[in-house]
mmCIF file of C-alpha atoms in Angstrom:
data_model
loop_
_atom_site.group_PDB
_atom_site.id
_atom_site.type_symbol
_atom_site.label_atom_id
_atom_site.label_comp_id
_atom_site.label_asym_id
_atom_site.label_seq_id
_atom_site.Cartn_x
_atom_site.Cartn_y
_atom_site.Cartn_z
ATOM 1 C CA MET B 1 0.000 0.000 0.000
ATOM 2 C CA GLU B 2 1.186 3.532 -0.727
ATOM 3 C CA ASN B 3 2.208 5.615 2.271
ATOM 4 C CA SER B 4 -0.071 8.610 1.999
ATOM 5 C CA ILE B 5 0.928 11.621 4.048
ATOM 6 C CA TYR B 6 -2.727 12.286 4.805
ATOM 7 C CA LEU B 7 -5.183 10.108 6.732
ATOM 8 C CA ASP B 8 -7.266 7.723 4.669
ATOM 9 C CA GLU B 9 -10.432 8.933 6.389
ATOM 10 C CA ALA B 10 -12.751 6.419 4.726
ATOM 11 C CA ARG B 11 -10.788 3.513 6.213
ATOM 12 C CA ASP B 12 -9.239 4.958 9.342
ATOM 13 C CA PRO B 13 -10.725 3.116 12.358
ATOM 14 C CA LEU B 14 -10.420 6.029 14.810
ATOM 15 C CA ILE B 15 -12.004 8.497 12.368
ATOM 16 C CA ILE B 16 -14.825 5.997 11.751
ATOM 17 C CA ALA B 17 -15.315 5.535 15.512
ATOM 18 C CA GLU B 18 -15.641 9.293 15.967
ATOM 19 C CA GLY B 19 -18.199 9.416 13.135
ATOM 20 C CA TRP B 20 -20.217 6.597 14.705
ATOM 21 C CA MET B 21 -20.161 8.411 18.039
ATOM 22 C CA LYS B 22 -21.505 11.577 16.372
ATOM 23 C CA ASP B 23 -24.280 9.446 14.844
ATOM 24 C CA GLY B 24 -25.274 8.405 18.360
ATOM 25 C CA LYS B 25 -23.990 4.828 18.067
ATOM 26 C CA GLU B 26 -22.450 2.870 20.908
ATOM 27 C CA VAL B 27 -18.867 1.998 20.081
ATOM 28 C CA ALA B 28 -16.068 -0.221 21.379
ATOM 29 C CA ILE B 29 -12.415 0.171 20.480
ATOM 30 C CA ALA B 30 -10.053 -2.810 20.416
ATOM 31 C CA THR B 31 -6.302 -2.190 20.430
ATOM 32 C CA VAL B 32 -3.367 -4.559 19.999
ATOM 33 C CA VAL B 33 -1.281 -3.827 23.117
ATOM 34 C CA GLU B 34 1.289 -6.625 22.899
ATOM 35 C CA THR B 35 2.562 -9.151 20.374
ATOM 36 C CA TRP B 36 4.925 -12.115 20.615
ATOM 37 C CA GLY B 37 6.510 -13.896 17.699
ATOM 38 C CA SER B 38 5.035 -13.356 14.286
ATOM 39 C CA ALA B 39 1.922 -11.221 14.464
ATOM 40 C CA PRO B 40 0.124 -9.813 11.442
ATOM 41 C CA ARG B 41 -0.740 -6.387 12.880
ATOM 42 C CA PRO B 42 1.613 -4.222 14.929
ATOM 43 C CA VAL B 43 1.084 -2.996 18.485
ATOM 44 C CA GLY B 44 -1.280 -0.009 18.427
ATOM 45 C CA SER B 45 -3.521 -1.360 15.630
ATOM 46 C CA HIS B 46 -7.252 -0.840 16.075
ATOM 47 C CA LEU B 47 -10.499 -2.632 15.389
ATOM 48 C CA VAL B 48 -13.594 -0.517 16.084
ATOM 49 C CA ILE B 49 -16.976 -2.133 16.662
ATOM 50 C CA ASP B 50 -20.512 -0.798 17.048
ATOM 51 C CA ALA B 51 -23.356 -2.357 19.044
ATOM 52 C CA ASP B 52 -24.737 -4.021 15.888
ATOM 53 C CA GLY B 53 -21.446 -5.824 15.317
ATOM 54 C CA ASP B 54 -20.333 -3.675 12.390
ATOM 55 C CA PHE B 55 -16.576 -3.234 12.449
ATOM 56 C CA HIS B 56 -13.644 -1.521 10.729
ATOM 57 C CA GLY B 57 -9.890 -2.003 10.960
ATOM 58 C CA SER B 58 -8.073 -5.114 12.150
ATOM 59 C CA VAL B 59 -6.109 -6.563 15.044
ATOM 60 C CA SER B 60 -4.924 -9.655 13.160
ATOM 61 C CA GLY B 61 -5.035 -10.955 9.635
ATOM 62 C CA GLY B 62 -8.714 -11.790 10.043
ATOM 63 C CA CYS B 63 -7.996 -14.735 12.400
ATOM 64 C CA VAL B 64 -9.503 -13.434 15.639
ATOM 65 C CA GLU B 65 -11.679 -10.487 14.592
ATOM 66 C CA GLY B 66 -14.872 -12.535 14.997
ATOM 67 C CA ALA B 67 -14.093 -13.299 18.632
ATOM 68 C CA VAL B 68 -13.077 -9.708 19.351
ATOM 69 C CA VAL B 69 -16.346 -8.412 17.884
ATOM 70 C CA SER B 70 -18.473 -10.631 20.131
ATOM 71 C CA GLU B 71 -16.425 -9.682 23.204
ATOM 72 C CA ALA B 72 -16.743 -6.029 22.184
ATOM 73 C CA ILE B 73 -20.531 -6.229 22.181
ATOM 74 C CA ASP B 74 -20.374 -7.478 25.796
ATOM 75 C CA VAL B 75 -17.999 -4.616 26.633
ATOM 76 C CA ILE B 76 -20.440 -2.101 25.130
ATOM 77 C CA ASP B 77 -23.208 -3.567 27.328
ATOM 78 C CA SER B 78 -21.225 -3.722 30.549
ATOM 79 C CA GLY B 79 -18.957 -0.713 30.061
ATOM 80 C CA LYS B 80 -16.150 -2.783 31.577
ATOM 81 C CA ALA B 81 -12.916 -3.037 29.578
ATOM 82 C CA ARG B 82 -11.377 -6.471 28.915
ATOM 83 C CA MET B 83 -7.943 -7.780 28.037
ATOM 84 C CA LEU B 84 -8.056 -10.655 25.517
ATOM 85 C CA GLU B 85 -5.213 -12.978 24.585
ATOM 86 C CA PHE B 86 -4.983 -15.071 21.453
ATOM 87 C CA GLY B 87 -2.354 -17.534 20.316
ATOM 88 C CA VAL B 88 -1.792 -21.028 19.045
ATOM 89 C CA ALA B 89 -1.163 -22.238 22.595
ATOM 90 C CA ASP B 90 -4.831 -21.619 23.408
ATOM 91 C CA GLU B 91 -7.164 -24.579 23.955
ATOM 92 C CA THR B 92 -9.362 -22.967 21.348
ATOM 93 C CA ALA B 93 -6.577 -22.731 18.787
ATOM 94 C CA TRP B 94 -8.547 -24.485 16.130
ATOM 95 C CA GLN B 95 -11.579 -22.252 16.493
ATOM 96 C CA VAL B 96 -9.948 -18.924 17.245
ATOM 97 C CA GLY B 97 -6.231 -18.474 17.026
ATOM 98 C CA LEU B 98 -3.340 -17.266 14.997
ATOM 99 C CA SER B 99 -2.250 -19.784 12.407
ATOM 100 C CA CYS B 100 0.964 -17.791 11.947
ATOM 101 C CA GLY B 101 2.175 -19.052 15.352
ATOM 102 C CA GLY B 102 2.254 -15.688 17.097
ATOM 103 C CA ARG B 103 0.404 -14.445 20.149
ATOM 104 C CA ILE B 104 -1.374 -11.137 20.666
ATOM 105 C CA LYS B 105 -2.984 -9.264 23.527
ATOM 106 C CA VAL B 106 -5.962 -7.073 22.676
ATOM 107 C CA TYR B 107 -7.468 -4.421 24.971
ATOM 108 C CA VAL B 108 -11.182 -3.862 24.376
ATOM 109 C CA GLU B 109 -12.863 -0.781 25.856
ATOM 110 C CA ARG B 110 -16.061 1.146 25.398
ATOM 111 C CA LEU B 111 -15.955 4.625 23.899
ATOM 112 C CA GLY B 112 -17.470 6.857 26.570
ATOM 113 C CA MET M 1 -11.792 5.608 25.791
ATOM 114 C CA ASP M 2 -12.785 9.134 26.625
ATOM 115 C CA PRO M 3 -14.774 10.545 23.646
ATOM 116 C CA TYR M 4 -13.092 13.905 24.152
ATOM 117 C CA ALA M 5 -9.648 12.247 23.953
ATOM 118 C CA LEU M 6 -10.655 10.575 20.687
ATOM 119 C CA LYS M 7 -11.767 13.931 19.235
ATOM 120 C CA ILE M 8 -8.499 15.622 20.214
ATOM 121 C CA LEU M 9 -6.465 12.690 18.918
ATOM 122 C CA ASN M 10 -8.183 12.712 15.524
ATOM 123 C CA ALA M 11 -7.832 16.498 15.242
ATOM 124 C CA GLU M 12 -4.082 16.210 15.900
ATOM 125 C CA ARG M 13 -3.745 13.377 13.386
ATOM 126 C CA ARG M 14 -5.641 15.338 10.711
ATOM 127 C CA ALA M 15 -3.323 18.323 11.297
ATOM 128 C CA ARG M 16 -0.209 16.132 10.917
ATOM 129 C CA ARG M 17 0.865 16.682 14.529
ATOM 130 C CA ALA M 18 2.219 13.910 16.749
ATOM 131 C CA ALA M 19 0.189 12.760 19.756
ATOM 132 C CA ILE M 20 0.263 9.836 22.164
ATOM 133 C CA LEU M 21 -2.815 8.330 23.780
ATOM 134 C CA VAL M 22 -1.783 7.218 27.280
ATOM 135 C CA THR M 23 -4.129 4.592 28.746
ATOM 136 C CA ASP M 24 -3.911 3.305 32.317
ATOM 137 C CA LEU M 25 -4.596 -0.395 31.741
ATOM 138 C CA GLY M 26 -5.628 -0.762 35.403
ATOM 139 C CA ASP M 27 -8.575 1.631 35.463
ATOM 140 C CA GLY M 28 -8.983 2.425 31.764
ATOM 141 C CA ARG M 29 -8.466 6.174 32.184
ATOM 142 C CA ASP M 30 -6.744 7.868 29.281
ATOM 143 C CA ARG M 31 -5.348 11.194 28.158
ATOM 144 C CA ILE M 32 -3.649 12.758 25.151
ATOM 145 C CA VAL M 33 -0.056 13.943 25.343
ATOM 146 C CA ARG M 34 1.158 16.235 22.577
ATOM 147 C CA GLU M 35 4.770 16.470 21.430
ATOM 148 C CA GLY M 36 6.556 18.964 23.674
ATOM 149 C CA ASP M 37 4.191 18.496 26.660
ATOM 150 C CA GLN M 38 6.179 17.974 29.854
ATOM 151 C CA VAL M 39 5.549 14.649 31.619
ATOM 152 C CA ALA M 40 7.691 13.803 34.647
ATOM 153 C CA GLY M 41 9.435 10.611 35.727
ATOM 154 C CA ASP M 42 9.661 7.175 34.106
ATOM 155 C CA LEU M 43 6.397 7.730 32.269
ATOM 156 C CA GLY M 44 7.742 10.960 30.780
ATOM 157 C CA ALA M 45 10.922 9.201 29.619
ATOM 158 C CA ALA M 46 8.873 6.445 27.980
ATOM 159 C CA ILE M 47 6.656 9.036 26.285
ATOM 160 C CA ALA M 48 9.682 10.905 24.924
ATOM 161 C CA ARG M 49 11.049 7.620 23.563
ATOM 162 C CA ALA M 50 7.712 6.790 21.918
ATOM 163 C CA PHE M 51 7.604 10.203 20.217
ATOM 164 C CA ARG M 52 11.095 9.629 18.841
ATOM 165 C CA THR M 53 10.637 6.071 17.611
ATOM 166 C CA GLY M 54 6.929 6.068 16.834
ATOM 167 C CA ASN M 55 6.704 2.685 18.564
ATOM 168 C CA SER M 56 3.676 1.936 20.726
ATOM 169 C CA GLY M 57 3.877 -0.293 23.796
ATOM 170 C CA SER M 58 3.260 -0.841 27.491
ATOM 171 C CA VAL M 59 5.303 0.732 30.252
ATOM 172 C CA GLU M 60 5.424 0.194 34.027
ATOM 173 C CA ALA M 61 5.587 3.450 35.940
ATOM 174 C CA GLU M 62 4.433 4.656 39.352
ATOM 175 C CA GLY M 63 3.317 1.115 40.160
ATOM 176 C CA ARG M 64 0.871 1.119 37.260
ATOM 177 C CA THR M 65 0.825 -0.218 33.714
ATOM 178 C CA PHE M 66 0.265 2.306 30.958
ATOM 179 C CA PHE M 67 -0.235 1.643 27.275
ATOM 180 C CA LEU M 68 1.256 4.309 25.009
ATOM 181 C CA ASN M 69 -0.232 4.452 21.538
ATOM 182 C CA ALA M 70 2.033 6.688 19.490
ATOM 183 C CA HIS M 71 0.447 8.450 16.526
ATOM 184 C CA LEU M 72 3.148 10.072 14.432
ATOM 185 C CA PRO M 73 2.352 11.727 11.110
ATOM 186 C CA GLN M 74 3.757 9.985 8.053
ATOM 187 C CA PRO M 75 7.147 11.669 7.539
ATOM 188 C CA ARG M 76 7.844 12.808 4.002
ATOM 189 C CA LEU M 77 10.591 14.340 1.905
ATOM 190 C CA VAL M 78 10.206 17.387 -0.318
ATOM 191 C CA VAL M 79 12.989 17.813 -2.862
ATOM 192 C CA ILE M 80 13.575 21.166 -4.534
ATOM 193 C CA GLY M 81 15.126 20.363 -7.877
ATOM 194 C CA ALA M 82 14.298 17.714 -10.468
ATOM 195 C CA VAL M 83 17.960 16.866 -10.996
ATOM 196 C CA HIS M 84 20.027 13.700 -11.358
ATOM 197 C CA ILE M 85 20.383 13.291 -7.562
ATOM 198 C CA SER M 86 16.589 13.529 -7.182
ATOM 199 C CA GLN M 87 16.080 10.758 -9.736
ATOM 200 C CA ALA M 88 17.988 8.393 -7.442
ATOM 201 C CA LEU M 89 16.696 9.884 -4.200
ATOM 202 C CA ALA M 90 12.975 9.542 -4.990
ATOM 203 C CA PRO M 91 12.789 5.738 -5.283
ATOM 204 C CA MET M 92 15.256 5.180 -2.409
ATOM 205 C CA ALA M 93 13.343 7.428 -0.033
ATOM 206 C CA LYS M 94 10.059 5.788 -0.964
ATOM 207 C CA ILE M 95 11.476 2.348 -0.161
ATOM 208 C CA ALA M 96 12.754 3.652 3.189
ATOM 209 C CA GLY M 97 9.217 4.808 4.049
ATOM 210 C CA TYR M 98 9.472 8.503 3.182
ATOM 211 C CA PRO M 99 7.115 9.496 0.342
ATOM 212 C CA VAL M 100 8.682 12.099 -1.909
ATOM 213 C CA GLU M 101 7.471 15.208 -3.708
ATOM 214 C CA ILE M 102 9.660 17.002 -6.201
ATOM 215 C CA ILE M 103 9.322 20.672 -7.043
ATOM 216 C CA ASP M 104 11.143 22.382 -9.903
ATOM 217 C CA PRO M 105 9.776 25.189 -12.089
ATOM 218 C CA ARG M 106 12.182 24.293 -14.889
ATOM 219 C CA THR M 107 9.926 22.252 -17.140
ATOM 220 C CA ALA M 108 12.878 20.750 -19.006
ATOM 221 C CA PHE M 109 13.928 19.058 -15.744
ATOM 222 C CA ALA M 110 10.545 18.285 -14.188
ATOM 223 C CA THR M 111 9.198 15.767 -16.694
ATOM 224 C CA PRO M 112 7.238 12.596 -15.897
ATOM 225 C CA ASP M 113 9.630 10.763 -18.198
ATOM 226 C CA ARG M 114 12.525 11.505 -15.882
ATOM 227 C CA PHE M 115 10.415 10.982 -12.747
ATOM 228 C CA PRO M 116 7.957 8.119 -13.154
ATOM 229 C CA ASP M 117 5.792 7.307 -10.101
ATOM 230 C CA VAL M 118 6.741 10.465 -8.174
ATOM 231 C CA ALA M 119 4.581 13.410 -7.168
ATOM 232 C CA LEU M 120 6.142 16.053 -9.399
ATOM 233 C CA HIS M 121 5.354 19.775 -9.525
ATOM 234 C CA ALA M 122 6.727 21.761 -12.482
ATOM 235 C CA GLU M 123 6.042 24.983 -10.587
ATOM 236 C CA TRP M 124 7.742 27.493 -8.334
ATOM 237 C CA PRO M 125 8.145 26.365 -4.706
ATOM 238 C CA GLU M 126 6.286 29.546 -3.674
ATOM 239 C CA ASP M 127 3.150 28.293 -5.428
ATOM 240 C CA VAL M 128 3.297 24.653 -4.337
ATOM 241 C CA LEU M 129 4.134 25.377 -0.700
ATOM 242 C CA LYS M 130 1.246 27.840 -0.466
ATOM 243 C CA ARG M 131 -1.124 24.959 -1.302
ATOM 244 C CA GLN M 132 0.737 22.255 0.626
ATOM 245 C CA PRO M 133 2.616 23.873 3.507
ATOM 246 C CA LEU M 134 5.701 22.297 5.011
ATOM 247 C CA ASP M 135 5.542 21.016 8.609
ATOM 248 C CA SER M 136 7.740 19.467 11.296
ATOM 249 C CA TYR M 137 7.201 15.966 9.836
ATOM 250 C CA THR M 138 8.605 17.046 6.479
ATOM 251 C CA ALA M 139 12.249 16.944 5.381
ATOM 252 C CA LEU M 140 13.398 19.387 2.735
ATOM 253 C CA ALA M 141 16.388 18.920 0.460
ATOM 254 C CA ALA M 142 17.253 21.804 -1.867
ATOM 255 C CA VAL M 143 19.433 20.554 -4.693
ATOM 256 C CA THR M 144 19.038 22.944 -7.616
ATOM 257 C CA HIS M 145 22.094 25.135 -6.845
ATOM 258 C CA ASP M 146 19.941 28.018 -8.050
ATOM 259 C CA PRO M 147 19.141 30.679 -5.415
ATOM 260 C CA LYS M 148 16.042 31.743 -7.353
ATOM 261 C CA VAL M 149 14.557 28.270 -6.776
ATOM 262 C CA ASP M 150 16.178 27.095 -3.521
ATOM 263 C CA ASP M 151 16.174 30.154 -1.238
ATOM 264 C CA PHE M 152 12.436 30.638 -0.737
ATOM 265 C CA ALA M 153 11.963 26.927 0.019
ATOM 266 C CA LEU M 154 14.866 26.884 2.499
ATOM 267 C CA LYS M 155 13.456 29.866 4.388
ATOM 268 C CA ALA M 156 9.985 28.250 4.399
ATOM 269 C CA ALA M 157 11.472 24.963 5.705
ATOM 270 C CA LEU M 158 13.222 26.756 8.572
ATOM 271 C CA ASP M 159 10.050 28.675 9.473
ATOM 272 C CA ALA M 160 7.958 25.458 9.386
ATOM 273 C CA ASN M 161 10.528 23.710 11.616
ATOM 274 C CA CYS M 162 11.076 20.877 9.121
ATOM 275 C CA PHE M 163 12.827 17.980 10.878
ATOM 276 C CA TYR M 164 15.561 18.093 8.241
ATOM 277 C CA VAL M 165 16.787 20.892 6.006
ATOM 278 C CA GLY M 166 19.636 20.214 3.599
ATOM 279 C CA ALA M 167 21.125 22.312 0.816
ATOM 280 C CA LEU M 168 23.475 21.232 -1.945
ATOM 281 C CA GLY M 169 26.574 23.301 -2.565
ATOM 282 C CA SER M 170 30.135 23.803 -1.427
ATOM 283 C CA ARG M 171 31.060 25.673 1.751
ATOM 284 C CA LYS M 172 31.720 28.744 -0.399
ATOM 285 C CA THR M 173 28.309 28.499 -2.050
ATOM 286 C CA HIS M 174 26.739 28.031 1.371
ATOM 287 C CA ALA M 175 28.478 31.102 2.819
ATOM 288 C CA LYS M 176 26.818 33.208 0.123
ATOM 289 C CA ARG M 177 23.524 31.449 0.799
ATOM 290 C CA VAL M 178 23.776 32.306 4.507
ATOM 291 C CA GLU M 179 24.084 36.000 3.603
ATOM 292 C CA ARG M 180 20.978 35.814 1.401
ATOM 293 C CA LEU M 181 18.933 33.942 4.036
ATOM 294 C CA LEU M 182 19.890 36.498 6.682
ATOM 295 C CA ALA M 183 18.679 39.191 4.282
ATOM 296 C CA LEU M 184 15.395 37.275 3.934
ATOM 297 C CA GLY M 185 14.958 37.500 7.711
ATOM 298 C CA ALA M 186 16.164 34.051 8.837
ATOM 299 C CA SER M 187 17.946 34.028 12.205
ATOM 300 C CA ALA M 188 21.468 32.693 12.691
ATOM 301 C CA ASP M 189 20.072 29.863 14.868
ATOM 302 C CA GLN M 190 17.670 28.873 12.133
ATOM 303 C CA ILE M 191 20.379 28.924 9.487
ATOM 304 C CA ALA M 192 22.615 26.741 11.676
ATOM 305 C CA ARG M 193 20.022 23.965 11.249
ATOM 306 C CA ILE M 194 20.757 23.700 7.524
ATOM 307 C CA HIS M 195 22.891 20.709 6.589
ATOM 308 C CA ALA M 196 25.367 22.089 4.070
ATOM 309 C CA PRO M 197 27.235 20.713 2.277
ATOM 310 C CA ILE M 198 24.335 18.280 2.067
ATOM 311 C CA GLY M 199 24.511 14.609 3.109
ATOM 312 C CA LEU M 200 26.457 12.482 5.576
ATOM 313 C CA ASP M 201 30.158 12.454 4.839
ATOM 314 C CA ILE M 202 30.508 9.024 3.218
ATOM 315 C CA GLY M 203 32.722 10.219 0.395
ATOM 316 C CA ALA M 204 29.787 10.130 -2.016
ATOM 317 C CA ALA M 205 30.848 10.818 -5.602
ATOM 318 C CA SER M 206 28.035 9.886 -7.983
ATOM 319 C CA PRO M 207 24.535 11.395 -7.921
ATOM 320 C CA ALA M 208 23.135 8.106 -6.562
ATOM 321 C CA GLU M 209 25.741 8.018 -3.783
ATOM 322 C CA ILE M 210 24.909 11.595 -2.851
ATOM 323 C CA ALA M 211 21.248 10.516 -2.705
ATOM 324 C CA VAL M 212 22.210 7.792 -0.195
ATOM 325 C CA ALA M 213 24.092 10.350 1.903
ATOM 326 C CA VAL M 214 21.117 12.742 1.874
ATOM 327 C CA LEU M 215 18.592 10.038 2.758
ATOM 328 C CA ALA M 216 20.765 8.728 5.601
ATOM 329 C CA GLN M 217 21.160 12.246 6.977
ATOM 330 C CA ALA M 218 17.404 12.844 6.819
ATOM 331 C CA ILE M 219 16.683 9.546 8.615
ATOM 332 C CA ASN M 220 19.260 10.398 11.260
ATOM 333 C CA ALA M 221 17.586 13.775 11.785
ATOM 334 C CA PHE M 222 14.180 12.116 12.080
ATOM 335 C CA ARG M 223 15.254 9.503 14.601
ATOM 336 C CA SER M 224 17.130 11.968 16.792
ATOM 337 C CA ARG M 225 14.293 14.520 17.035
ATOM 338 C CA GLY M 226 14.178 16.034 20.506
ATOM 339 C CA LEU M 227 17.553 14.644 21.581
ATOM 340 C CA ASP M 228 19.401 17.928 20.990
ATOM 341 C CA ALA M 229 16.926 19.918 23.043
ATOM 342 C CA LYS M 230 17.244 17.502 25.942
ATOM 343 C CA GLY M 231 21.027 17.567 25.751
ATOM 344 C CA ALA M 232 20.940 21.349 25.949
ATOM 345 C CA ALA M 233 18.642 21.298 28.997
ATOM 346 C CA ALA M 234 20.802 18.807 30.924
#
């Protein structure tokens, strides 16, 4: 992908989250806060989720987004942030995990 | 996340200014720190490091765990002069992660044939920089040798606090340039920030080698932002 010097507003998760908030939607923000080994998205990457389960951005190469979205909907309901961990060492590796062999930690919080 | 923090963060990002979102992973409270804001202690040191490197990560400080999400603008390189050096510099800089724009009003030099796949402006720097101002996440290399083209851009780069300002030319050429920039109203401190002769001293001989020296010097300037100021304060 080209490195634009300006934000790609149509695809930027944090810009989209702000837009959703202005539209009165409830929003959760998921952030990669730690990675070990090979991980597809760097620390700081965002996935933003609304209460209907719509999402933008990514925290992995599509491996764990489904699980993060369902956790995010709980976080929107409860207002309580959660720390999620994914990796091949998990019991659930074959359902939700990183086939690349890495591990990631994802912080999920409600906006507001 | 605090909705107000998100608004501030996005406004800073749109304006191409660096900001760090600091989140206390214990209680979820967060705040925005802008470049230049003073933060004390271990947390402050970690924040300064994150501004310099652009790397996000967790840090233990004051018995708490903070996550620092560093949002740095995409750094870029503006080259004044569509010359032989620029032909080598443009693709190299792009590979290194610094998108390039080239400005040269001399239409014989600034042709798409000579510069495929580069943002090229066959216009005066005065006109281009009015539309797309320089900023502190922009490096500027002036390589035309021609005061009519280079001088305005150099003064603009100093005023915009570009993280790197380099100018091609011998020491003798530069001495004359210093006189002209002083006449344009630049201060001696500002002028001291210009790297001239341009490029790290690697004995570069060919235009492509000079391009390597310029790119390396620009990267060095980018990755040592803020270090000089701290050294002076200590």
